[in-house]
mmCIF file of C-alpha atoms in Angstrom:
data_model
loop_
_atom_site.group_PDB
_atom_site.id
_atom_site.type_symbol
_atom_site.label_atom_id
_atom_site.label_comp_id
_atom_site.label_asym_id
_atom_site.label_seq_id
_atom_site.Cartn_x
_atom_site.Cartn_y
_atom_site.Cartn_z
ATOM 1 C CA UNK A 23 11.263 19.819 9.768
ATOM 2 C CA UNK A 24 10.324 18.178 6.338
ATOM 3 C CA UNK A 25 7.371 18.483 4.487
ATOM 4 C CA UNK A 26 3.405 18.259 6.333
ATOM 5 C CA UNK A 27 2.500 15.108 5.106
ATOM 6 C CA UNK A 28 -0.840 14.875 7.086
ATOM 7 C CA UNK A 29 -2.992 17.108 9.032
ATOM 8 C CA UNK A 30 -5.570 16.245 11.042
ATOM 9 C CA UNK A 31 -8.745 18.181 12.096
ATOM 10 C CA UNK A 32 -11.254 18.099 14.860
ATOM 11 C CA UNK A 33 -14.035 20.222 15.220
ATOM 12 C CA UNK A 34 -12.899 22.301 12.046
ATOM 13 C CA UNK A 35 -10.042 23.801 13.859
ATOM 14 C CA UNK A 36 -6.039 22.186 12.979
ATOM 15 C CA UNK A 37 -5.164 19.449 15.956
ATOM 16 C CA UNK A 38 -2.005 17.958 14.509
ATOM 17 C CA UNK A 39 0.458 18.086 11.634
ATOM 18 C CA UNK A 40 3.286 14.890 10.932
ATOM 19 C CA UNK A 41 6.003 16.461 8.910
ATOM 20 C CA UNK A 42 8.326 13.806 7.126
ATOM 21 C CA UNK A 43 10.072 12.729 3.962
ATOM 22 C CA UNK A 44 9.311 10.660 0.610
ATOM 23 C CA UNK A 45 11.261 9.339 -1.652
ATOM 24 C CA UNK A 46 10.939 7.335 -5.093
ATOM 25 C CA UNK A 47 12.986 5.999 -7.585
ATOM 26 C CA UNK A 48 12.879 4.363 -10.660
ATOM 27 C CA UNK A 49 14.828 1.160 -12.006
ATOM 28 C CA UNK A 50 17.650 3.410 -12.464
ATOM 29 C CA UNK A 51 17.673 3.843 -9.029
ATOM 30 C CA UNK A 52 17.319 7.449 -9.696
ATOM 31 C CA UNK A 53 14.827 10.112 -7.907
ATOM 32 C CA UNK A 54 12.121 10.472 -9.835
ATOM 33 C CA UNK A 55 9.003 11.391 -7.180
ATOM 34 C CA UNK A 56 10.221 13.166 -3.896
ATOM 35 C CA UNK A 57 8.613 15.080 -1.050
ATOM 36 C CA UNK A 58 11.055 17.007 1.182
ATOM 37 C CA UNK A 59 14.490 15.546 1.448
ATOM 38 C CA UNK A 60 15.339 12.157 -0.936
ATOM 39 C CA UNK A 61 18.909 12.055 1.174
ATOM 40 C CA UNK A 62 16.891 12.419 4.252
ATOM 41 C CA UNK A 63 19.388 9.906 6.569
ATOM 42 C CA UNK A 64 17.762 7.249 9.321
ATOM 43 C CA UNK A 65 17.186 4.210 10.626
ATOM 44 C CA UNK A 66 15.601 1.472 8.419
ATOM 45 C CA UNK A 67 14.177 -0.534 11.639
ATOM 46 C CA UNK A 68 12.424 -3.528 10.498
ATOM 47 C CA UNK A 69 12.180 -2.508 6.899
ATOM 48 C CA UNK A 70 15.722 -3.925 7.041
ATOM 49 C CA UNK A 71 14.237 -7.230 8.007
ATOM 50 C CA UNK A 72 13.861 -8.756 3.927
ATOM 51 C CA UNK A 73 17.529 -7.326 3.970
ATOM 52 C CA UNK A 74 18.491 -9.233 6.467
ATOM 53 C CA UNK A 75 17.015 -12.793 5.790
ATOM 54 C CA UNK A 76 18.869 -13.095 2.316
ATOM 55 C CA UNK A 77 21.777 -14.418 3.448
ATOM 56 C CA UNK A 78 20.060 -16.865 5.047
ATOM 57 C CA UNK A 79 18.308 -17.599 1.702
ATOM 58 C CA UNK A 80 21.638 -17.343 -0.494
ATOM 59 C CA UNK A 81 23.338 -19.729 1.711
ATOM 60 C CA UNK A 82 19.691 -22.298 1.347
ATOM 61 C CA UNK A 83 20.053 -22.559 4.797
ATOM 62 C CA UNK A 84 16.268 -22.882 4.913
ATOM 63 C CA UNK A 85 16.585 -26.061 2.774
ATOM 64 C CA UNK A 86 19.118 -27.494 5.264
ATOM 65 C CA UNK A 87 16.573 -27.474 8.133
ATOM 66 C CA UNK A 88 13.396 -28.387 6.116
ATOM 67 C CA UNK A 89 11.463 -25.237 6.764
ATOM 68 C CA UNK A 90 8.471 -24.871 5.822
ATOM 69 C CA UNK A 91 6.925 -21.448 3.782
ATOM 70 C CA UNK A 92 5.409 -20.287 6.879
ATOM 71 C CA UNK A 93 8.264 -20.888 8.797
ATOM 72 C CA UNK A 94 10.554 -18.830 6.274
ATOM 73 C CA UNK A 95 8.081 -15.980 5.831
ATOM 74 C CA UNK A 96 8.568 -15.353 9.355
ATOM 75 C CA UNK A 97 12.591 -14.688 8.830
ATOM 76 C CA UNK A 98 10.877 -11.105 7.699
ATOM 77 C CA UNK A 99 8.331 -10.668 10.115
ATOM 78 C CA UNK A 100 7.397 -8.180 12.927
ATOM 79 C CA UNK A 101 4.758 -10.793 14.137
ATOM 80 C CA UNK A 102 1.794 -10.280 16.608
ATOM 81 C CA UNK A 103 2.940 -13.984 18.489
ATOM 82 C CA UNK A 104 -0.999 -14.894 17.121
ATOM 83 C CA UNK A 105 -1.031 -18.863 17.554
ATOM 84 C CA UNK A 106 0.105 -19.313 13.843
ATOM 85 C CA UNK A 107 3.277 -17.297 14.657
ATOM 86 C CA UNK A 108 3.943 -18.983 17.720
ATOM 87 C CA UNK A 109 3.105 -22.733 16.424
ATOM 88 C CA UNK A 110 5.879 -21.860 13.564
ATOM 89 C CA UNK A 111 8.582 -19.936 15.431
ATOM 90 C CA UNK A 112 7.722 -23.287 17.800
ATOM 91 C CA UNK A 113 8.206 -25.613 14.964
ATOM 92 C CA UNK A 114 11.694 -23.067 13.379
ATOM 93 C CA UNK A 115 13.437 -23.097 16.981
ATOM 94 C CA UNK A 116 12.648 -27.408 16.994
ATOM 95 C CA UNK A 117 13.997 -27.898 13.421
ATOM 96 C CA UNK A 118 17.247 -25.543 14.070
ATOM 97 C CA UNK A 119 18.165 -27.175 17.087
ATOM 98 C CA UNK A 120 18.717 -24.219 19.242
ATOM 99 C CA UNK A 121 16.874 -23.410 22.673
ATOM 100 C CA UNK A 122 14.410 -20.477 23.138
ATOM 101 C CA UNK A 123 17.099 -18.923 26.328
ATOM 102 C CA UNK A 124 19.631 -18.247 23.191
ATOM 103 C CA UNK A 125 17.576 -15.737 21.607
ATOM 104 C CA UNK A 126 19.593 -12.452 21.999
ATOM 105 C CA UNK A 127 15.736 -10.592 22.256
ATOM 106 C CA UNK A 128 14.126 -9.618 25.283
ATOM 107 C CA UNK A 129 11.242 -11.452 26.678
ATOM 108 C CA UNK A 130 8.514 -9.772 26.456
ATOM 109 C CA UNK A 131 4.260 -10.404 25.698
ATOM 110 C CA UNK A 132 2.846 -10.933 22.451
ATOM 111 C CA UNK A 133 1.976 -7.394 20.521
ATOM 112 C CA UNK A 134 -1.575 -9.245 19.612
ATOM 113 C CA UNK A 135 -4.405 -7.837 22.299
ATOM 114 C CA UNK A 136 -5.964 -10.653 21.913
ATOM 115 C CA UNK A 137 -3.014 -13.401 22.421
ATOM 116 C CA UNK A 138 -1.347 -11.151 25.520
ATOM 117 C CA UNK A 139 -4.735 -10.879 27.465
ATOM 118 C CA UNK A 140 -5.185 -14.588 26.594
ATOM 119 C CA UNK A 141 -1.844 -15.344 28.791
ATOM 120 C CA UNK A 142 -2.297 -12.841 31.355
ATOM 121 C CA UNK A 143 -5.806 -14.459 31.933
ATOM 122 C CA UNK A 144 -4.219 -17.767 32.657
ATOM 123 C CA UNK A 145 -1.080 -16.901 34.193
ATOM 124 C CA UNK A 146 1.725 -17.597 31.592
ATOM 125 C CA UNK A 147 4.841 -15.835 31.342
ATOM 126 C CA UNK A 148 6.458 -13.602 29.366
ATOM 127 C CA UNK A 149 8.373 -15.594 26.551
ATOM 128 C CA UNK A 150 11.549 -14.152 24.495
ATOM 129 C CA UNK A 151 9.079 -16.266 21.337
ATOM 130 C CA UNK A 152 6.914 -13.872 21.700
ATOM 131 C CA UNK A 153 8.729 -11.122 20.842
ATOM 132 C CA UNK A 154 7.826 -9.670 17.284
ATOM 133 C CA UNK A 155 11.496 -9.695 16.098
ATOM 134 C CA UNK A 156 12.280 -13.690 17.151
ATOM 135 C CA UNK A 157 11.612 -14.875 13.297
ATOM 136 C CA UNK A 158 14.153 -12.521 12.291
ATOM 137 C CA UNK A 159 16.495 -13.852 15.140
ATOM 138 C CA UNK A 160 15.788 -17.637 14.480
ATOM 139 C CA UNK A 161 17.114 -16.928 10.349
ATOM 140 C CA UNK A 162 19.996 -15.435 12.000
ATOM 141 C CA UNK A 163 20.852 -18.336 14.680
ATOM 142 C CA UNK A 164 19.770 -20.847 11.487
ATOM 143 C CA UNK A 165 22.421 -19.033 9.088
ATOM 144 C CA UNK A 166 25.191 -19.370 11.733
ATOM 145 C CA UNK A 167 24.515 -22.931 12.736
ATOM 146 C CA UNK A 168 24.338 -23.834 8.751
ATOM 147 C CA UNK A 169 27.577 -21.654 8.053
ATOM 148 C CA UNK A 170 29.302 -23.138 11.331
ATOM 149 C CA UNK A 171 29.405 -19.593 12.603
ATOM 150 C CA UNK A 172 29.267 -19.355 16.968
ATOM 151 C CA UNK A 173 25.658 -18.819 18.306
ATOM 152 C CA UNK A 174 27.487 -16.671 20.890
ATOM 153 C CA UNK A 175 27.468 -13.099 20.093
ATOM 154 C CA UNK A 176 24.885 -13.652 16.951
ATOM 155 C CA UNK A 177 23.556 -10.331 17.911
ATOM 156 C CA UNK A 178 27.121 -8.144 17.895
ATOM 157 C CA UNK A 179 27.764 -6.096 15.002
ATOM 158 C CA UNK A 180 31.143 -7.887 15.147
ATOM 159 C CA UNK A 181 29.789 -11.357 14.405
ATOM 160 C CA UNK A 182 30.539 -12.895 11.428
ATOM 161 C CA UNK A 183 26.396 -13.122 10.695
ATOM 162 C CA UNK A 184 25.928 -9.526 11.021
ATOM 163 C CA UNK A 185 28.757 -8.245 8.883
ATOM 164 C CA UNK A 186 27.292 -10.490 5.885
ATOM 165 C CA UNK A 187 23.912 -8.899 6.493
ATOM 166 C CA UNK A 188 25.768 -5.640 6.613
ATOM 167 C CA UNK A 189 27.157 -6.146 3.434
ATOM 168 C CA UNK A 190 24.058 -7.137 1.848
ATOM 169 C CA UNK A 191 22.531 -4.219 2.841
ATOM 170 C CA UNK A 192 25.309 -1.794 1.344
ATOM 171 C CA UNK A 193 25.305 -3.998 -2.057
ATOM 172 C CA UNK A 194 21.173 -4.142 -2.328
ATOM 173 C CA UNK A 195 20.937 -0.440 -1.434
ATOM 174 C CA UNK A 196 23.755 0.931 -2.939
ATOM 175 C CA UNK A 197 25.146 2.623 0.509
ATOM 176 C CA UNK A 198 28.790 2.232 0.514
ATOM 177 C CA UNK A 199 29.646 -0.051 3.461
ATOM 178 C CA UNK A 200 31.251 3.086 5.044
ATOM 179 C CA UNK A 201 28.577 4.619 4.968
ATOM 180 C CA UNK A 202 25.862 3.084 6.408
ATOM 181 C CA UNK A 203 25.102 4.035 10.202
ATOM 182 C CA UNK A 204 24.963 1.426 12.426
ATOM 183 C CA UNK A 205 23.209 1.920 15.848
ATOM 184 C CA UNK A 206 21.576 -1.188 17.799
ATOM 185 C CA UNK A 207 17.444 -1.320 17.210
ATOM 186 C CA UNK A 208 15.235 -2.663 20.301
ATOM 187 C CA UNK A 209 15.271 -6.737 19.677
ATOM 188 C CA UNK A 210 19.457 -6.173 20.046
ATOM 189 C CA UNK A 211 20.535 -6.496 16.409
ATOM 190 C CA UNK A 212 22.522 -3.633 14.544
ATOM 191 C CA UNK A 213 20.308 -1.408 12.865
ATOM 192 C CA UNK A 214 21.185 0.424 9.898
ATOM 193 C CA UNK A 215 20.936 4.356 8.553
ATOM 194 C CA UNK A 216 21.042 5.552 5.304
ATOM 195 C CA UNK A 217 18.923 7.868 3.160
ATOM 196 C CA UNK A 218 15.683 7.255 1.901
ATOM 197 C CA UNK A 219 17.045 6.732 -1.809
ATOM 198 C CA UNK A 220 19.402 4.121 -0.622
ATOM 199 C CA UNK A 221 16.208 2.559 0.969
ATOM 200 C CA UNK A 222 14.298 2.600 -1.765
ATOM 201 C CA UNK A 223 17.084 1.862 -4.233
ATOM 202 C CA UNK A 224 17.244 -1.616 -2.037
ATOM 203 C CA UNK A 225 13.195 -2.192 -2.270
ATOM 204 C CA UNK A 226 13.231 -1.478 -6.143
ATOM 205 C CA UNK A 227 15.783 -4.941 -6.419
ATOM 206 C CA UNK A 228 13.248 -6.801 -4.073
ATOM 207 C CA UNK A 229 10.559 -5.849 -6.172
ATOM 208 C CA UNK A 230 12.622 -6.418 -9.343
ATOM 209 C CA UNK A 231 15.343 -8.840 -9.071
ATOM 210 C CA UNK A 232 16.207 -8.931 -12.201
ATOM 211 C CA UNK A 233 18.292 -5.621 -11.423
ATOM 212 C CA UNK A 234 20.421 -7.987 -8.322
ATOM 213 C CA UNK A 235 23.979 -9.115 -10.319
ATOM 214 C CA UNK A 236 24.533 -11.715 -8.086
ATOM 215 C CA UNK A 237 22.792 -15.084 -8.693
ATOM 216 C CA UNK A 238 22.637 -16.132 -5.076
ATOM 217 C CA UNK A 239 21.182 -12.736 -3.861
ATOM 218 C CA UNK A 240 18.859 -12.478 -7.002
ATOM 219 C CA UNK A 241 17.086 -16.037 -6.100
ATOM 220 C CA UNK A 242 17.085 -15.127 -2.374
ATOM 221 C CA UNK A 243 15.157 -11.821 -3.258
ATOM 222 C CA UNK A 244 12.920 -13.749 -5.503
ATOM 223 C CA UNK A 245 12.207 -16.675 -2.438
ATOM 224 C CA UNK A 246 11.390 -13.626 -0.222
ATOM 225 C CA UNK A 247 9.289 -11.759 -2.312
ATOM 226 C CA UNK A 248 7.512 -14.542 -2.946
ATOM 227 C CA UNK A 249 7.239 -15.732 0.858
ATOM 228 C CA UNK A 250 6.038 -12.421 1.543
ATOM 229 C CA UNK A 251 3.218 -11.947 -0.889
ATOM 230 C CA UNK A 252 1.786 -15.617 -0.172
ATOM 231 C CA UNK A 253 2.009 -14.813 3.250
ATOM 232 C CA UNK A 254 0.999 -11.468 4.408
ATOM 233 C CA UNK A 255 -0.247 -12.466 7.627
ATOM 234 C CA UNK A 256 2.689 -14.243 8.673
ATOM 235 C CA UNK A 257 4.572 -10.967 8.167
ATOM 236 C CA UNK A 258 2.470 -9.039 10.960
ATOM 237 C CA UNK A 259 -1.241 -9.543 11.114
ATOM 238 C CA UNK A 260 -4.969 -8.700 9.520
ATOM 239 C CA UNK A 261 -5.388 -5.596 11.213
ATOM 240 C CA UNK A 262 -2.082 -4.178 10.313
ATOM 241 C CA UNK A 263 -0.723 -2.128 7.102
ATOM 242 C CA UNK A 264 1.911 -4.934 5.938
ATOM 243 C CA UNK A 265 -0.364 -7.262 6.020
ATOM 244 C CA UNK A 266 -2.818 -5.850 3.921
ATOM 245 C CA UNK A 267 -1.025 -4.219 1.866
ATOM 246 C CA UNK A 268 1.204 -7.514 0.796
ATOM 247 C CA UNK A 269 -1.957 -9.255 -0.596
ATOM 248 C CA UNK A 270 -1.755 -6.872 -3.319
ATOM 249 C CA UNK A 271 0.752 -9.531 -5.562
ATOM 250 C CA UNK A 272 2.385 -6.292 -7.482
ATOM 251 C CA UNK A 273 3.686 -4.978 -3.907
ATOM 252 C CA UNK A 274 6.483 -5.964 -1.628
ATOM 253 C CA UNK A 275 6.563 -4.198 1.749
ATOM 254 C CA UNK A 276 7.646 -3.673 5.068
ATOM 255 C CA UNK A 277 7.308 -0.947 7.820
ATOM 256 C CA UNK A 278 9.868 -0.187 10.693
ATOM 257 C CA UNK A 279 9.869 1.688 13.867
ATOM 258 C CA UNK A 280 9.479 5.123 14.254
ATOM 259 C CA UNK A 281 7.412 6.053 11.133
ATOM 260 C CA UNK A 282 9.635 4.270 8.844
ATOM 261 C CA UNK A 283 8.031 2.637 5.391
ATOM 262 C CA UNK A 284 9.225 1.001 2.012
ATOM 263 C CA UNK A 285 7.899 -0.577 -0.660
ATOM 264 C CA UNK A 286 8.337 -1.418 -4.473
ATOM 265 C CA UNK A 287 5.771 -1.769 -7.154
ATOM 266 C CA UNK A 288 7.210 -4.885 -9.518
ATOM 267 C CA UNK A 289 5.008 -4.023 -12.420
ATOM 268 C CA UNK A 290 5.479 0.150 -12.756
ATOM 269 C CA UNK A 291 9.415 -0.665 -11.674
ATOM 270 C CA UNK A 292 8.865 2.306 -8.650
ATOM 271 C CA UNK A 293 10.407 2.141 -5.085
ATOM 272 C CA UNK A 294 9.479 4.602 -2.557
ATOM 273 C CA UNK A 295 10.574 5.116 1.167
ATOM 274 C CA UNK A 296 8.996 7.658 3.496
ATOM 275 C CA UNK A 297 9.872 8.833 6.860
ATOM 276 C CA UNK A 298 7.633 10.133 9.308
ATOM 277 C CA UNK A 299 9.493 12.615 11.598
ATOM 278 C CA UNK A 300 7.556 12.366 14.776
ATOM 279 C CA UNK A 301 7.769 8.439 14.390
ATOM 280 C CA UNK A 302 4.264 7.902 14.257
ATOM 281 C CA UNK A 303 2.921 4.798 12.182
ATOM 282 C CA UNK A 304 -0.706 5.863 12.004
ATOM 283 C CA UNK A 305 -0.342 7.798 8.857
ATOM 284 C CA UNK A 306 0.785 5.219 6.880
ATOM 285 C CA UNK A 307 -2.242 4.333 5.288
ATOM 286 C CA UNK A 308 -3.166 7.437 4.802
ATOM 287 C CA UNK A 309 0.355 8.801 3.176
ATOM 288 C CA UNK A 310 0.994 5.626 1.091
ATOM 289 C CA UNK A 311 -2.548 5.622 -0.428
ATOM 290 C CA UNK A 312 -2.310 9.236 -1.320
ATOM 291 C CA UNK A 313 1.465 8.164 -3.209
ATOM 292 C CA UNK A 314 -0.265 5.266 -4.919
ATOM 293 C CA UNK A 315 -3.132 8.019 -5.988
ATOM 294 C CA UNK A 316 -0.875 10.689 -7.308
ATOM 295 C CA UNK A 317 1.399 8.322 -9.327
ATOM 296 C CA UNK A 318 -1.719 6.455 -10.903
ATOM 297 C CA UNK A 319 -1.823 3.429 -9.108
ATOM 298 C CA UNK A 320 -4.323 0.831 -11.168
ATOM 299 C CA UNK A 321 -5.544 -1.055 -8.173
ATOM 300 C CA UNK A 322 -8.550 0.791 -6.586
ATOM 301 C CA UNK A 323 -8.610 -2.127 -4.078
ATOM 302 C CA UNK A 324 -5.242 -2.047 -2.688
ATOM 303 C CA UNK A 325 -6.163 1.998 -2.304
ATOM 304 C CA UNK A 326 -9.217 1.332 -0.575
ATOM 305 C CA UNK A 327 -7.464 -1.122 1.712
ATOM 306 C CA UNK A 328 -4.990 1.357 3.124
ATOM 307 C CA UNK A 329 -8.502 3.818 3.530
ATOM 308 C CA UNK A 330 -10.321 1.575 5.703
ATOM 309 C CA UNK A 331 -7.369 1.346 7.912
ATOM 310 C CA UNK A 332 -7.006 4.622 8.520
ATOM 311 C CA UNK A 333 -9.764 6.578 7.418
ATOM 312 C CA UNK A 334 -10.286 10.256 6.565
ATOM 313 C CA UNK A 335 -13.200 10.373 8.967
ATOM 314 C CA UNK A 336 -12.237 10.765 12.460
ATOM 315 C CA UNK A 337 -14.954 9.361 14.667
ATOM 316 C CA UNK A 338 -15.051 9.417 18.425
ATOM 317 C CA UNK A 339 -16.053 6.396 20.892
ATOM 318 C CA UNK A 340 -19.737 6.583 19.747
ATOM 319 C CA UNK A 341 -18.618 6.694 16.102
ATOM 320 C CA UNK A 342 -19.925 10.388 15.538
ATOM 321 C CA UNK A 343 -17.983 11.933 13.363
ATOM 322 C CA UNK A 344 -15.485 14.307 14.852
ATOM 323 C CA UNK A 345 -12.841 15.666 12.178
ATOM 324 C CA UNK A 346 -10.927 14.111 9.518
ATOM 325 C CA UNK A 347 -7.568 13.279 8.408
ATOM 326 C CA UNK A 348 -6.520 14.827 5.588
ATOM 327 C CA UNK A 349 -3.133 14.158 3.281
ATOM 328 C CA UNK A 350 -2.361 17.359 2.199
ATOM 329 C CA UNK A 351 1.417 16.435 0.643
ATOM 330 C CA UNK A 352 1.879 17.288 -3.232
ATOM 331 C CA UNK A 353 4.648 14.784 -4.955
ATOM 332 C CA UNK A 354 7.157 16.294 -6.799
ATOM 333 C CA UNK A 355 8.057 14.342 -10.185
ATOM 334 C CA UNK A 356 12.027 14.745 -10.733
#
């Protein structure tokens, strides 16, 4: 069952309780914070997606085409198809030279409220583009067309694409190959499982390069840190926890399905990934802000951030105040 993370109130009385898993690690790549299980095995999701870019990056495919920053950041995005998504994954798809039909995801309407009821008001259709995992898919197709690899079957955990993102995952997070889990995640590509260490073992080289042996990887991590912290919105949107919490220059991030989250601290050399059991991603605010708390985070603002996206008050649809939120998880230093 894990550990209660959060539990949330209403009225005074208990409503709900989201059990899960933290883990941190130093440069080591050692435990040294953990809540519940640090071996804790599942499914990155799209916290993979940084993983997955680099060898897109070490192979300066993204020189090849001429793409631009924007265009790049969105190798690593779970985007909200807002027009500045669209206009680059528009701009990636021309530059490549591949059509929009040979995207492996499903068509589908943009995750942004505001850009789906836009289409639905005037008629458009649904558009594979739009789906929040084409970026990712666009690096992929770019790396195969660069490396001469078959756009056919880009998606197949057979393909030559995937098995070099598979290893990079293994040698970033320290999983032997063997023993990472591969299932298939909902845009079509393989996903991978492995423990929360291994997770945050691969975050702590993202956030600190300088720990990645290989020179090719190491300036690929660098590029996509980088990307990532210049630009946050490009990565999902305003209103969402990646986004924000990205503009803090010290952090790299990224959240996955199913109450999946990672991130590395480049200054305090700290990794942590957490795993909410009941998949929920509302509590992500809430949980990372209380980590960031406990461990002495320096950055009040970055704190305060995560707050006012999921505050402590709850408030109903007249914003009375209803119940709260409460973090009520205890770190355990190792």
């Amino acid at each position: 069952m894990g550990e209660r993370l959060i539990e949330e109130y209403r009225g005074g009385s208990l409503e709900n309780i989201h059990f899960g898993h933290i883990c941190g690690v130093d440069e080591s790549g050692s435990v040294v914070y953990r809540t519940g299980d640090p071996e804790w095995v599942t499914f990155m999701r799209s916290a993979a997606k940084p993983f997955q870019a680099v060898p897109a990056f070490a192979h300066r495919v993204d020189e090849r085409y001429g793409l631009s920053d924007r265009e790049k950041t969105i190798m690593m995005a779970s985007h909200r198809a807002e027009p500045e998504h669209v206009e680059a994954l528009e701009s990636m798809k021309r530059k490549i030279g591949v059509d929009e039909e040979d995207l492996a995801c499903g068509s589908t309407y943009p995750l942004s409220g505001q850009a789906r009821d836009a289409l639905l008001l005037a008629n458009k259709p649904k558009r594979k583009l739009y789906h929040n995992c084409s970026g990712k898919h666009l690096g992929v197709m770019a790396l195969c067309k660069g490396m001469g690899y078959p756009i056919q079957g880009y998606d197949g955990p057979g393909h030559p694409a995937q098995q070099e993102i598979l290893k990079t995952v293994a040698y970033l997070t320290g999983c032997p190959e063997e023993q990472v889990r591969v299932g298939i995640d909902g845009c079509g590509f393989p996903v991978f499982g492995l423990s929360l260490r291994h997770m945050a073992v691969g975050y702590m080289k993202l956030a600190c390069p300088d720990l990645i042996d290989r020179e090719d990887v190491r300036q690929a991590a660098v590029t996509i840190t980088r990307l990532m912290n210049e630009y946050p919105d490009m990565i999902s949107a305003p209103w969402f926890i990646c986004s924000q919490f990205l503009r803090d220059p010290n952090i790299v991030a990224k959240g996955g399905a199913k109450g999946v989250y990672c991130f590395g601290l480049k200054k305090e050399r700290l990794a942590f990934a957490l795993k909410v059991l009941d998949g929920s991603e509302e509590e992500w605010p809430l949980i990372i802000a209380s980590i960031l708390e406990q461990i002495g985070y320096d950055n009040r603002e970055t704190i305060d951030r995560l707050y006012r996206l999921t505050p402590t008050e709850i408030k109903n649809d007249g914003q009375t105040i209803v119940g709260e939120n409460k973090a009520v998880f205890k770190l355990k230093k190792v």
